[in-house]
Coordinates of C-alpha atoms (C1' of nucleotides) in Angstrom, one line a residue:
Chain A
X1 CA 85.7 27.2 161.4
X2 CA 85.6 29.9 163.3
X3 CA 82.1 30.6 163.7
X4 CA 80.4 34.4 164.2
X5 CA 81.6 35.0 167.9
X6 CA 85.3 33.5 166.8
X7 CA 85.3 35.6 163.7
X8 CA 84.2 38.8 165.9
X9 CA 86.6 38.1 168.3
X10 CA 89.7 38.2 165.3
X11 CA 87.7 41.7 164.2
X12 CA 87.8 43.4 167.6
X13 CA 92.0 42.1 167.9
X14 CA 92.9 43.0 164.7
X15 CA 91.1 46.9 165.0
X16 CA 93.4 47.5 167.8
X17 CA 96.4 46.5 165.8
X18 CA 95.8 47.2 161.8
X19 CA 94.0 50.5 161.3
X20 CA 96.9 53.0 159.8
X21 CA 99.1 49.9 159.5
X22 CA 100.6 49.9 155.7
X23 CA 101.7 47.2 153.8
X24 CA 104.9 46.3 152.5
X25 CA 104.8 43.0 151.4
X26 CA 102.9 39.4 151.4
X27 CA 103.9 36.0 151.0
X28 CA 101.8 33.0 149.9
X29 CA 102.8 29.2 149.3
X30 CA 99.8 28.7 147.9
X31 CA 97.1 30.5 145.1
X32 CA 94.2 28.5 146.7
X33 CA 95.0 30.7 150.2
X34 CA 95.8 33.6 148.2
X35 CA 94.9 33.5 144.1
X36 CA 95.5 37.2 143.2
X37 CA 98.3 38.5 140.6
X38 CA 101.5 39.4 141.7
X39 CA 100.1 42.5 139.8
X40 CA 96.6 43.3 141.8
X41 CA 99.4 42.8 145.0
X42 CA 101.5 45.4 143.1
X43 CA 99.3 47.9 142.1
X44 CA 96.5 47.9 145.4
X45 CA 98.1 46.2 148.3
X46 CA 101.8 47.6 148.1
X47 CA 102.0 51.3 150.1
X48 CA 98.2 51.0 150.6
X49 CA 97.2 51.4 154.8
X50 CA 94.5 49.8 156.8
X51 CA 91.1 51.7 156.8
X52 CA 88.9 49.4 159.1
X53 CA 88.3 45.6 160.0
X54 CA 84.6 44.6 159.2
X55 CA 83.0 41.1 159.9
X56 CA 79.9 40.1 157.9
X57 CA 78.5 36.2 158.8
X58 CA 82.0 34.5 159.3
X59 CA 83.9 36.5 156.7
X60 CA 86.0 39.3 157.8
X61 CA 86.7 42.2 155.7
X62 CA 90.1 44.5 155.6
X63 CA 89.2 47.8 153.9
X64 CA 92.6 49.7 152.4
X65 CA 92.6 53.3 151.5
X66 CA 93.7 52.3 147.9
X67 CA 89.8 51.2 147.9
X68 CA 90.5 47.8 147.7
X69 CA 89.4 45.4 150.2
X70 CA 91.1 42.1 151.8
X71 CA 88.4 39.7 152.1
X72 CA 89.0 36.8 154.3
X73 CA 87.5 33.5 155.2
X74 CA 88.9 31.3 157.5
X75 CA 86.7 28.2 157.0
X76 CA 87.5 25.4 159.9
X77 CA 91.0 26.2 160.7
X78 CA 92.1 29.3 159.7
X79 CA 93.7 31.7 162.0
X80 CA 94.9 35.1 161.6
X81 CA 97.7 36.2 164.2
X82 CA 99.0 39.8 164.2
X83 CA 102.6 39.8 165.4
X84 CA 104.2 42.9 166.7
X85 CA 107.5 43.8 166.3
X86 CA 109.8 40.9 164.5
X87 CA 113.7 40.6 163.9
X88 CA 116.0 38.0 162.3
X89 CA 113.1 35.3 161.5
X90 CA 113.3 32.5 158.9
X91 CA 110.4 33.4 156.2
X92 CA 111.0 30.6 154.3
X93 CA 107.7 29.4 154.4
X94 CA 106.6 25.6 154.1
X95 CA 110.0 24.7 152.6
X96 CA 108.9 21.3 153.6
X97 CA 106.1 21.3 151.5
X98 CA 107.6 19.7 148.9
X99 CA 104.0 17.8 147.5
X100 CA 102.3 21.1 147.1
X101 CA 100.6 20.7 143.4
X102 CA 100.8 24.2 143.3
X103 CA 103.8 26.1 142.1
X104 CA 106.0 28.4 145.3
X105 CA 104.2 32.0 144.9
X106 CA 106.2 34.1 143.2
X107 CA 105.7 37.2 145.9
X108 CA 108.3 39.0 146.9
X109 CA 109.4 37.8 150.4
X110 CA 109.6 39.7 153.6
X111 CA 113.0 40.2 154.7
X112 CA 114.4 38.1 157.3
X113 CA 113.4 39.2 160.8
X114 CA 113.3 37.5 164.2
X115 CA 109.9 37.0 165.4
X116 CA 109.1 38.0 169.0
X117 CA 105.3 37.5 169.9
X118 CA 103.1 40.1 170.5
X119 CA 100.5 39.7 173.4
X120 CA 101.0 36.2 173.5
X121 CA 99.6 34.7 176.6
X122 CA 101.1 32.0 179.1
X123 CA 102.0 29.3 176.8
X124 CA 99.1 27.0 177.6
X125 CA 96.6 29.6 176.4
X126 CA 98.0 29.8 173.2
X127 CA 98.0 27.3 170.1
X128 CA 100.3 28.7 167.9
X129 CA 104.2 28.4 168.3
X130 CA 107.1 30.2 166.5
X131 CA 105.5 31.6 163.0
X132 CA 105.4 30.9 160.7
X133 CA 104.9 27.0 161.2
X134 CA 103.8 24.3 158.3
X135 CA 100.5 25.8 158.6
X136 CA 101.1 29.1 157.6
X137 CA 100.0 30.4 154.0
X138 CA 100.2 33.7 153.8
X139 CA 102.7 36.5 155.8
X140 CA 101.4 39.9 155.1
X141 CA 104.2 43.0 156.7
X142 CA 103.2 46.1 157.2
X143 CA 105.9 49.1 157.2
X144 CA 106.7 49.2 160.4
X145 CA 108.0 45.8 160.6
X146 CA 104.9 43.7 161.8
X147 CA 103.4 41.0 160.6
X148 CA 99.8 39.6 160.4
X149 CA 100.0 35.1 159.4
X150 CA 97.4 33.6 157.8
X151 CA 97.5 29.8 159.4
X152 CA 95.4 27.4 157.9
X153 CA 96.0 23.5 158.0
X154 CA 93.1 22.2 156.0
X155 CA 93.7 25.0 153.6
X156 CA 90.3 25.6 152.9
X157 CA 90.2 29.1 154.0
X158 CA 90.6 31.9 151.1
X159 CA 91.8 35.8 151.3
X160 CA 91.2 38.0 148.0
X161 CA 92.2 41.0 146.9
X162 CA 89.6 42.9 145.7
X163 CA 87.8 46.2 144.6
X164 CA 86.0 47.9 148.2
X165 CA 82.5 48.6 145.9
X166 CA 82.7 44.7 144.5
X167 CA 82.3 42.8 148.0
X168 CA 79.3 43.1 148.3
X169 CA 78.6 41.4 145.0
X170 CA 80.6 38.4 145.7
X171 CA 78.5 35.3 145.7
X172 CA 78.3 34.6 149.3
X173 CA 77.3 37.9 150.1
X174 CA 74.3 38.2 147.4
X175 CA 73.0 34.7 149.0
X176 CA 73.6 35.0 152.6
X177 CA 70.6 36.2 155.2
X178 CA 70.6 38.8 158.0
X179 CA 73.1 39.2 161.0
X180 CA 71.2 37.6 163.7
X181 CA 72.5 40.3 166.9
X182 CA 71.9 43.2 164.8
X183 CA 69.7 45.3 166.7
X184 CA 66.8 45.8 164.2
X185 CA 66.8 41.9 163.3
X186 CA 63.3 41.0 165.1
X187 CA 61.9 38.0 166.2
X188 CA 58.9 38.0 163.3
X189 CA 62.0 38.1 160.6
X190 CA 63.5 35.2 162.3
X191 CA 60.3 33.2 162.0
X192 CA 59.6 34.0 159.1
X193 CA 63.6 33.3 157.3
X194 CA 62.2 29.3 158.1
X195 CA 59.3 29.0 156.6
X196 CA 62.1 28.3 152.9
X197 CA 63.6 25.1 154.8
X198 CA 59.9 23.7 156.9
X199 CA 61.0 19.9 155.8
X200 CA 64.1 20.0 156.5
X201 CA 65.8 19.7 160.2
X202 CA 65.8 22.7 162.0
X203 CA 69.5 22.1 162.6
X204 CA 70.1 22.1 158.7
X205 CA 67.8 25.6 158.9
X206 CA 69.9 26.9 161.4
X207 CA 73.3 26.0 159.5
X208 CA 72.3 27.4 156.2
X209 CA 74.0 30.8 155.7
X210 CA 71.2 32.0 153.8
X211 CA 69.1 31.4 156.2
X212 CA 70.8 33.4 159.0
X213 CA 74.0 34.2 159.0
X214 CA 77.5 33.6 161.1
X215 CA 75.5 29.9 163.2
X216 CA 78.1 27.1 162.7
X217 CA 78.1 23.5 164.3
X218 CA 78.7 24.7 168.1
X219 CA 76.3 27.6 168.6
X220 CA 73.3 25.9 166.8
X221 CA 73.5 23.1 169.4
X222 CA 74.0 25.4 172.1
X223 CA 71.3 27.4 171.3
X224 CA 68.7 24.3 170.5
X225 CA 69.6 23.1 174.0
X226 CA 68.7 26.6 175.5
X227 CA 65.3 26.3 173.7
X228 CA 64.7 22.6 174.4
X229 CA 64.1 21.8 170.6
X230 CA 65.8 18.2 169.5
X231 CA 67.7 19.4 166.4
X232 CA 66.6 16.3 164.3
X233 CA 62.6 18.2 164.7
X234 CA 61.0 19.1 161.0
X235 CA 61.2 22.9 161.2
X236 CA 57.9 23.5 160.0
X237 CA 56.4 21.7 163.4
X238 CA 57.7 24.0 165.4
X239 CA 55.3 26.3 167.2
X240 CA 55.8 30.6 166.9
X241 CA 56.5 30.0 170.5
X242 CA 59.2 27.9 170.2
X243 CA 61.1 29.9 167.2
X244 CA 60.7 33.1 169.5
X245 CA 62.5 30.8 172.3
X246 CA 65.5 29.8 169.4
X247 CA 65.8 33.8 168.7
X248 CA 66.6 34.6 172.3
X249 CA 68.4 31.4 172.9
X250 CA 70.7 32.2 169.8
X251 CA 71.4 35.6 170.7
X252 CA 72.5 34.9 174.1
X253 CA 74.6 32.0 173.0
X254 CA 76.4 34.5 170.3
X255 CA 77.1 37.8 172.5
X256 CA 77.9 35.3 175.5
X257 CA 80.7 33.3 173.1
X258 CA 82.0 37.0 171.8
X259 CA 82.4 38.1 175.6
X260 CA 84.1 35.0 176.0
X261 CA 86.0 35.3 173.2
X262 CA 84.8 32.6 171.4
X263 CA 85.3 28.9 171.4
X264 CA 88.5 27.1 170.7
X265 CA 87.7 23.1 170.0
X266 CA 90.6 22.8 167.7
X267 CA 92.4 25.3 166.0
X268 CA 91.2 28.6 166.6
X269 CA 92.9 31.4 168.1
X270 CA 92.3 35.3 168.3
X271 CA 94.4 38.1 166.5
X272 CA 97.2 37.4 169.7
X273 CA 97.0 34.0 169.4
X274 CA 95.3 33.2 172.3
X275 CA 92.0 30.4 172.8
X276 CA 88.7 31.3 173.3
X277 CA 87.1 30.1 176.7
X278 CA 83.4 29.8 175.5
X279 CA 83.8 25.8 175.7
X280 CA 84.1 26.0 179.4
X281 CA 80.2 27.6 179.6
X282 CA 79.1 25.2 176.8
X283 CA 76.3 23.0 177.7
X284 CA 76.0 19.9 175.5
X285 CA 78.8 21.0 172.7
X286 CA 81.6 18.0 172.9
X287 CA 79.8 17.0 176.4
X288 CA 78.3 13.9 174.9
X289 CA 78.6 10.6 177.7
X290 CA 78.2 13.5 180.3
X291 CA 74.9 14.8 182.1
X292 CA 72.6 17.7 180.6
X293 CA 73.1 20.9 183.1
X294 CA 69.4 20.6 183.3
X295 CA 67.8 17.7 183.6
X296 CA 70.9 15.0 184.2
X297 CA 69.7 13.1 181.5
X298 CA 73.0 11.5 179.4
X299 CA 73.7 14.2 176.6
X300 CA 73.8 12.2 173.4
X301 CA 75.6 12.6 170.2
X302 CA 74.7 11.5 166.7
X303 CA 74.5 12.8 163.0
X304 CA 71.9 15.8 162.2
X305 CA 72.0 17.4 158.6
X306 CA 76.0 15.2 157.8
X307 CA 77.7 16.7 161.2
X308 CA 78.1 15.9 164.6
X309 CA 75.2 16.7 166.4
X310 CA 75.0 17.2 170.7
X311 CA 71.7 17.4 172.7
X312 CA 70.0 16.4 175.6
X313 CA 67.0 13.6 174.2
X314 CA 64.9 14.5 176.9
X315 CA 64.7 18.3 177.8
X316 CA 62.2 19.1 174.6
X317 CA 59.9 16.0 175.7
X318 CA 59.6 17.1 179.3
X319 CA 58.9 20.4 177.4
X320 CA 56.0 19.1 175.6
X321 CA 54.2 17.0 178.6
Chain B
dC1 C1' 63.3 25.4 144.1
dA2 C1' 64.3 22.4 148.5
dC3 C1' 67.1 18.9 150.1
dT4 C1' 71.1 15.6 150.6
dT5 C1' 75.6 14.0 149.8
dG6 C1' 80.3 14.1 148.6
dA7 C1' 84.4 17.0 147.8
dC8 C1' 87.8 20.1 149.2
dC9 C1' 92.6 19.2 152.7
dT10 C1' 95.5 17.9 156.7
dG11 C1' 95.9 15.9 161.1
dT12 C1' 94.5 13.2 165.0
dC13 C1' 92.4 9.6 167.4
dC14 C1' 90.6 5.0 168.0
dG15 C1' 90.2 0.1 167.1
dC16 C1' 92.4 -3.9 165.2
Chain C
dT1 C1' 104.1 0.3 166.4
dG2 C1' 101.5 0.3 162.1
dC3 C1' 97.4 0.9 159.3
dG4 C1' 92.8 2.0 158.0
dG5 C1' 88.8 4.5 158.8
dA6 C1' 86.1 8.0 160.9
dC7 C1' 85.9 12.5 162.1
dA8 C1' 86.9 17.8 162.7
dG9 C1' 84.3 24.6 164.0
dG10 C1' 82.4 25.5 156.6
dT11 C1' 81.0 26.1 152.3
dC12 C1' 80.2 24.4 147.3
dA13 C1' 78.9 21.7 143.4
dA14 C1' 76.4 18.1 142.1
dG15 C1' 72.9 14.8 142.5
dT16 C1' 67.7 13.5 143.4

DNA sequence: CACTTGACCTGTCCGC
DNA sequence: TGCGGACAGGTCAAGT
């Protein structure tokens, strides 16, 4: 998925465009993308207006002043796309989808209107078409006759409906450990989140969400690389040193991706549709074959904690000499 | 508890 | 060109 500098980026788009915005309807193909009751939609989403867009880890939050919240993860290829301003488009969503086990949502639909992209860049900085396409879920439309698509092919991505004062009590929330660029998170917290997971990989440390949160498959290689620590290493061998080297490394990797606007490998796209251009600073993420920026060594790539796993095999051993 | 593996889905790419 | 298998940015539930 969208990891925390990808989700951030959606969160910084979609305050420009939601806040005030009020909503008039929502579609969904599907109750896995969307499970709540035509009721819940009813009685808290209908006539109620955007508050704020939050982010905590990789899940973003929509607070509505009906004190209900939208809560929304996007998993590995969701997208959200706000789109301005829409006439005469086809809302018939995934009327191909004729295999869906689930049953067609029984929402009301959006009227027809004709969609005209808003802030869309030059064509080849964008991966997402006319909406909605066979990926799209869910079409929320807001009052004023704009639109905000839920996109997600793998359809492992979820948005709920639910009370603002019970999202913080969802499972994931109750489990999931601190934000790592918030500005009281220190280094002596970092070090000492690891000391749960010293015999495991310090990749599989760095991807556990309870651990810290918002580090997915791209950034925790980037940021091993910046501290010259192999990702297959036993996290309880590393020195206090070397976890102070991961903090800075990690934090610079994160606000660099956000300024960047995150990375796209894949799917993912900001609130205007648009890529992220992280992957062109990237230093061993899907640059396997070619050489490490620092030593020229070949960057390698094998399987670290069940997922693909980049790094330079020599960088942590000139390290230790 | 800590740790690993497979499942959830769809699409794409690569080798035969 | 077709087909099977591996793989893809993330969690979960199960197993040991």
């Amino acid at each position: 998925m969208p990891e925390l500098p990808e989700v951030e980026t959606v969160r910084i788009g979609l305050s420009q465009f939601l806040p005030g915005k009020r909503f008039k309807a929502v579609s969904s193909d599907n109750p896995k993308s969307f499970p709540n009751s035509n009721e819940d939609v009813r009685r808290f989403l209908y006539k109620a207006a955007v508050k704020e867009v939050k982010r905590r880890a990789k899940v973003l939050i929509i607070d509505l002043d009906s004190e209900y919240s939208l809560v929304i993860h996007m998993k590995m290829t969701g997208q959200l796309v706000f789109v301005k301003e829409a006439k005469n488009m086809k809302l018939q969503i995934n009327s191909n989808d004729q295999n869906s086990k689930f049953p067609p949502s029984t929402f009301h639909l959006p009227p027809s209107t004709d969609a005209v992209r808003f802030g869309a860049g030059h064509p080849s900085d964008s991966l997402v078409g006319e909406l909605p396409d066979r990926s799209t879920r869910v079409i929320f439309e807001f009052t004023d006759g704009s639109k905000l698509f839920f996109n997600d092919q793998r359809k492992f991505g979820w948005i709920r409906l639910l009370p603002t004062i019970e999202v913080s009590n969802i499972d994931f929330f109750k489990k999931v450990g601190p934000e790592p660029l918030a500005a009281d998170f220190s280094k002596q917290e970092f070090r000492g989140r690891f000391k749960r997971r010293a015999k495991t990989s310090i990749k599989a440390a760095l991807l556990d969400q309870t651990v810290i949160a918002g580090v997915g498959n791209i950034y925790a290689d980037e940021a091993l690389w910046g501290a010259k620590i192999n990702p297959a290493s036993r996290t309880g061998i590393l020195s206090t040193g070397k976890l102070d080297k991961l903090y800075e490394e990690l934090r610079t990797v994160l606000e660099l991706s956000i300024e960047k606007g995150g990375s796209t490998d894949r799917n993912y796209v900001d609130a205007e549709g648009k890529k992220g251009s992280y992957l062109k600073f990237a230093k061993v993420f899907r640059r396997e074959g070619l050489a490490c920026p620092r030593c020229a060594t070949t960057i390698l790539k094998n399987r670290v904690a069940g997922r693909g796993t980049h790094y330079c095999p020599k960088c942590p051993q000139l390290e230790q000499a």
